[in-house]
PDB file of C-alpha atoms in Angstrom:
ATOM      1  CA  MET A 556     111.684 183.412  96.571  1.00  0.00           C
ATOM      2  CA  ASP A 557     114.836 182.719  94.318  1.00  0.00           C
ATOM      3  CA  PRO A 558     115.292 179.374  92.659  1.00  0.00           C
ATOM      4  CA  ALA A 559     118.036 178.261  95.178  1.00  0.00           C
ATOM      5  CA  LEU A 560     116.142 179.227  98.156  1.00  0.00           C
ATOM      6  CA  THR A 561     113.031 177.330  96.652  1.00  0.00           C
ATOM      7  CA  ALA A 562     115.103 174.213  96.111  1.00  0.00           C
ATOM      8  CA  VAL A 563     116.545 174.255  99.554  1.00  0.00           C
ATOM      9  CA  THR A 564     113.442 174.860 101.293  1.00  0.00           C
ATOM     10  CA  ARG A 565     111.815 172.078  99.335  1.00  0.00           C
ATOM     11  CA  HIS A 566     114.744 169.576  99.917  1.00  0.00           C
ATOM     12  CA  VAL A 567     114.478 170.078 103.616  1.00  0.00           C
ATOM     13  CA  GLU A 568     110.430 169.758 103.544  1.00  0.00           C
ATOM     14  CA  TYR A 569     110.344 166.431 101.457  1.00  0.00           C
ATOM     15  CA  TRP A 570     113.482 164.996 103.290  1.00  0.00           C
ATOM     16  CA  ASN A 571     111.885 165.546 106.761  1.00  0.00           C
ATOM     17  CA  ASN A 572     108.532 164.422 105.557  1.00  0.00           C
ATOM     18  CA  GLN A 573     110.054 161.265 103.974  1.00  0.00           C
ATOM     19  CA  ASP A 574     108.518 161.969 100.766  1.00  0.00           C
ATOM     20  CA  ARG A 575     111.131 160.015  98.630  1.00  0.00           C
ATOM     21  CA  SER A 576     109.497 160.798  95.104  1.00  0.00           C
ATOM     22  CA  GLN A 577     109.103 164.451  95.618  1.00  0.00           C
ATOM     23  CA  TRP A 578     112.705 164.784  96.934  1.00  0.00           C
ATOM     24  CA  ILE A 579     114.130 162.720  93.975  1.00  0.00           C
ATOM     25  CA  ASP A 580     112.220 165.053  91.569  1.00  0.00           C
ATOM     26  CA  LEU A 581     114.182 168.087  92.942  1.00  0.00           C
ATOM     27  CA  PHE A 582     117.346 166.842  91.248  1.00  0.00           C
ATOM     28  CA  SER A 583     118.836 167.016  87.718  1.00  0.00           C
ATOM     29  CA  PRO A 584     119.928 163.941  85.966  1.00  0.00           C
ATOM     30  CA  GLN A 585     123.328 165.722  85.723  1.00  0.00           C
ATOM     31  CA  MET A 586     123.399 165.802  89.778  1.00  0.00           C
ATOM     32  CA  VAL A 587     126.904 165.934  91.378  1.00  0.00           C
ATOM     33  CA  PHE A 588     127.051 165.319  95.148  1.00  0.00           C
ATOM     34  CA  GLU A 589     130.216 166.144  97.136  1.00  0.00           C
ATOM     35  CA  ASP A 590     128.965 164.778 100.348  1.00  0.00           C
ATOM     36  CA  PRO A 591     131.132 164.940 102.103  1.00  0.00           C
ATOM     37  CA  VAL A 592     133.671 167.234 100.359  1.00  0.00           C
ATOM     38  CA  GLY A 593     136.954 165.440 100.235  1.00  0.00           C
ATOM     39  CA  SER A 594     135.267 162.041  99.028  1.00  0.00           C
ATOM     40  CA  PRO A 595     134.953 161.183  95.243  1.00  0.00           C
ATOM     41  CA  PRO A 596     131.882 163.142  93.662  1.00  0.00           C
ATOM     42  CA  LYS A 597     128.854 160.980  93.327  1.00  0.00           C
ATOM     43  CA  LEU A 598     127.000 161.511  90.051  1.00  0.00           C
ATOM     44  CA  GLY A 599     123.672 161.403  88.570  1.00  0.00           C
ATOM     45  CA  ILE A 600     120.550 159.625  89.192  1.00  0.00           C
ATOM     46  CA  ASP A 601     122.167 156.710  90.918  1.00  0.00           C
ATOM     47  CA  ALA A 602     123.756 159.201  93.537  1.00  0.00           C
ATOM     48  CA  ILE A 603     120.430 160.586  94.173  1.00  0.00           C
ATOM     49  CA  HIS A 604     118.965 157.152  95.077  1.00  0.00           C
ATOM     50  CA  LYS A 605     121.770 155.883  96.953  1.00  0.00           C
ATOM     51  CA  SER A 606     121.789 159.285  99.122  1.00  0.00           C
ATOM     52  CA  TRP A 607     118.259 158.532 100.153  1.00  0.00           C
ATOM     53  CA  ASP A 608     118.580 154.814 100.534  1.00  0.00           C
ATOM     54  CA  ARG A 609     121.768 154.966 102.850  1.00  0.00           C
ATOM     55  CA  SER A 610     120.300 157.723 104.852  1.00  0.00           C
ATOM     56  CA  PHE A 611     117.053 155.896 105.651  1.00  0.00           C
ATOM     57  CA  THR A 612     117.277 152.336 106.671  1.00  0.00           C
ATOM     58  CA  ALA A 613     115.287 150.145 109.364  1.00  0.00           C
ATOM     59  CA  ASP A 614     117.897 151.633 111.945  1.00  0.00           C
ATOM     60  CA  ARG A 615     118.871 155.122 110.503  1.00  0.00           C
ATOM     61  CA  ARG A 616     116.862 158.329 110.175  1.00  0.00           C
ATOM     62  CA  TRP A 617     118.141 161.726 109.486  1.00  0.00           C
ATOM     63  CA  THR A 618     116.149 165.021 109.988  1.00  0.00           C
ATOM     64  CA  LEU A 619     117.381 168.280 108.779  1.00  0.00           C
ATOM     65  CA  PHE A 620     117.129 171.837 110.540  1.00  0.00           C
ATOM     66  CA  PRO A 621     118.443 174.605 108.247  1.00  0.00           C
ATOM     67  CA  ASP A 622     120.012 177.169 110.818  1.00  0.00           C
ATOM     68  CA  LYS A 623     121.142 179.826 108.338  1.00  0.00           C
ATOM     69  CA  ILE A 624     120.352 180.021 104.476  1.00  0.00           C
ATOM     70  CA  ILE A 625     121.872 182.663 102.385  1.00  0.00           C
ATOM     71  CA  SER A 626     120.864 182.483  98.678  1.00  0.00           C
ATOM     72  CA  VAL A 627     121.361 184.454  95.588  1.00  0.00           C
ATOM     73  CA  GLY A 628     119.679 183.377  92.417  1.00  0.00           C
ATOM     74  CA  THR A 629     120.927 179.863  91.519  1.00  0.00           C
ATOM     75  CA  GLU A 630     123.155 179.275  94.452  1.00  0.00           C
ATOM     76  CA  ALA A 631     122.623 178.845  98.350  1.00  0.00           C
ATOM     77  CA  ALA A 632     124.958 178.327 101.386  1.00  0.00           C
ATOM     78  CA  VAL A 633     123.297 176.544 104.215  1.00  0.00           C
ATOM     79  CA  VAL A 634     124.242 175.988 107.835  1.00  0.00           C
ATOM     80  CA  MET A 635     122.437 172.787 108.310  1.00  0.00           C
ATOM     81  CA  VAL A 636     121.876 170.768 111.679  1.00  0.00           C
ATOM     82  CA  ASN A 637     121.402 167.042 110.729  1.00  0.00           C
ATOM     83  CA  LYS A 638     119.878 165.243 113.730  1.00  0.00           C
ATOM     84  CA  GLY A 639     120.147 161.420 113.408  1.00  0.00           C
ATOM     85  CA  ASN A 640     118.618 158.632 114.932  1.00  0.00           C
ATOM     86  CA  LEU A 641     121.170 155.656 114.463  1.00  0.00           C
ATOM     87  CA  GLN A 642     120.300 152.418 115.936  1.00  0.00           C
ATOM     88  CA  GLY A 643     118.258 154.141 118.769  1.00  0.00           C
ATOM     89  CA  ARG A 644     121.152 156.644 119.400  1.00  0.00           C
ATOM     90  CA  GLN A 645     120.583 160.336 118.937  1.00  0.00           C
ATOM     91  CA  VAL A 646     123.440 162.052 117.020  1.00  0.00           C
ATOM     92  CA  GLU A 647     123.873 165.688 115.685  1.00  0.00           C
ATOM     93  CA  ILE A 648     126.270 166.847 112.905  1.00  0.00           C
ATOM     94  CA  THR A 649     126.477 170.551 111.945  1.00  0.00           C
ATOM     95  CA  SER A 650     127.555 170.933 108.367  1.00  0.00           C
ATOM     96  CA  ILE A 651     127.858 173.811 105.807  1.00  0.00           C
ATOM     97  CA  GLU A 652     126.375 172.890 102.498  1.00  0.00           C
ATOM     98  CA  THR A 653     126.251 174.790  99.128  1.00  0.00           C
ATOM     99  CA  PHE A 654     123.458 174.215  96.576  1.00  0.00           C
ATOM    100  CA  THR A 655     123.414 175.058  92.894  1.00  0.00           C
ATOM    101  CA  VAL A 656     120.379 174.956  90.671  1.00  0.00           C
ATOM    102  CA  ASP A 657     119.920 174.960  87.076  1.00  0.00           C
ATOM    103  CA  GLN A 658     117.798 177.534  85.119  1.00  0.00           C
ATOM    104  CA  SER A 659     114.845 175.287  85.643  1.00  0.00           C
ATOM    105  CA  GLY A 660     115.283 175.124  89.481  1.00  0.00           C
ATOM    106  CA  LEU A 661     116.539 171.583  89.551  1.00  0.00           C
ATOM    107  CA  ILE A 662     119.544 170.991  92.092  1.00  0.00           C
ATOM    108  CA  VAL A 663     122.686 170.110  90.063  1.00  0.00           C
ATOM    109  CA  HIS A 664     125.214 170.186  92.710  1.00  0.00           C
ATOM    110  CA  ILE A 665     125.695 169.926  96.646  1.00  0.00           C
ATOM    111  CA  ARG A 666     128.665 170.480  98.258  1.00  0.00           C
ATOM    112  CA  SER A 667     128.609 169.207 102.092  1.00  0.00           C
ATOM    113  CA  PHE A 668     131.345 170.242 104.531  1.00  0.00           C
ATOM    114  CA  PHE A 669     131.377 168.420 107.921  1.00  0.00           C
ATOM    115  CA  ASN A 670     133.816 166.915 110.333  1.00  0.00           C
ATOM    116  CA  GLN A 671     133.502 163.252 110.282  1.00  0.00           C
ATOM    117  CA  PRO A 672     132.156 162.014 113.741  1.00  0.00           C
ATOM    118  CA  GLU A 673     134.259 160.041 116.012  1.00  0.00           C
ATOM    119  CA  ASP A 674     131.952 158.755 118.229  1.00  0.00           C
ATOM    120  CA  PHE A 675     129.573 156.853 116.018  1.00  0.00           C
ATOM    121  CA  ALA A 676     129.843 155.483 112.321  1.00  0.00           C
ATOM    122  CA  LEU A 677     128.254 157.071 109.051  1.00  0.00           C
ATOM    123  CA  SER A 678     127.537 154.850 106.311  1.00  0.00           C
ATOM    124  CA  SER A 679     130.533 154.323 104.283  1.00  0.00           C
ATOM    125  CA  TYR A 680     128.821 156.317 101.504  1.00  0.00           C
ATOM    126  CA  PHE A 681     129.140 159.391 103.550  1.00  0.00           C
ATOM    127  CA  THR A 682     132.993 158.869 104.489  1.00  0.00           C
ATOM    128  CA  PRO A 683     135.728 160.112 102.421  1.00  0.00           C
ATOM    129  CA  GLN A 684     137.681 157.288 100.737  1.00  0.00           C
ATOM    130  CA  HIS A 685     141.473 157.625 101.360  1.00  0.00           C
ATOM    131  CA  THR A 686     143.881 156.033  99.010  1.00  0.00           C
ATOM    132  CA  GLU A 687     147.384 155.071 100.067  1.00  0.00           C
ATOM    133  CA  SER A 688     150.219 156.656  97.910  1.00  0.00           C
TER     134      SER A 688
END
């Protein structure tokens, strides 16, 4: 298995098992999250912790289902189905996500493309911030 495919597979496994420490260990301290693309990039260790903490709360839980993974070496593109339980409501978002890993196999960059839902609210952490010009 190439490094990017290994990283994506573990990302999904640890996330779905709610194994926070193993999931956090997948990432480089130089991590860049563009989640979603169009929002300001989220950087470093702080971004890794915030991504987890804002996805798993008392009334919010997401489960990942990779529909298609295409990987080559240190990069992968994934069609990901994100199923959420948000305050008891079942929701689903399909995203296209790109992963880049460094030479040691740590994830250094994730870009997540998805349409913002209109019928429920994501955490503001996962909503593009628009500035008025």
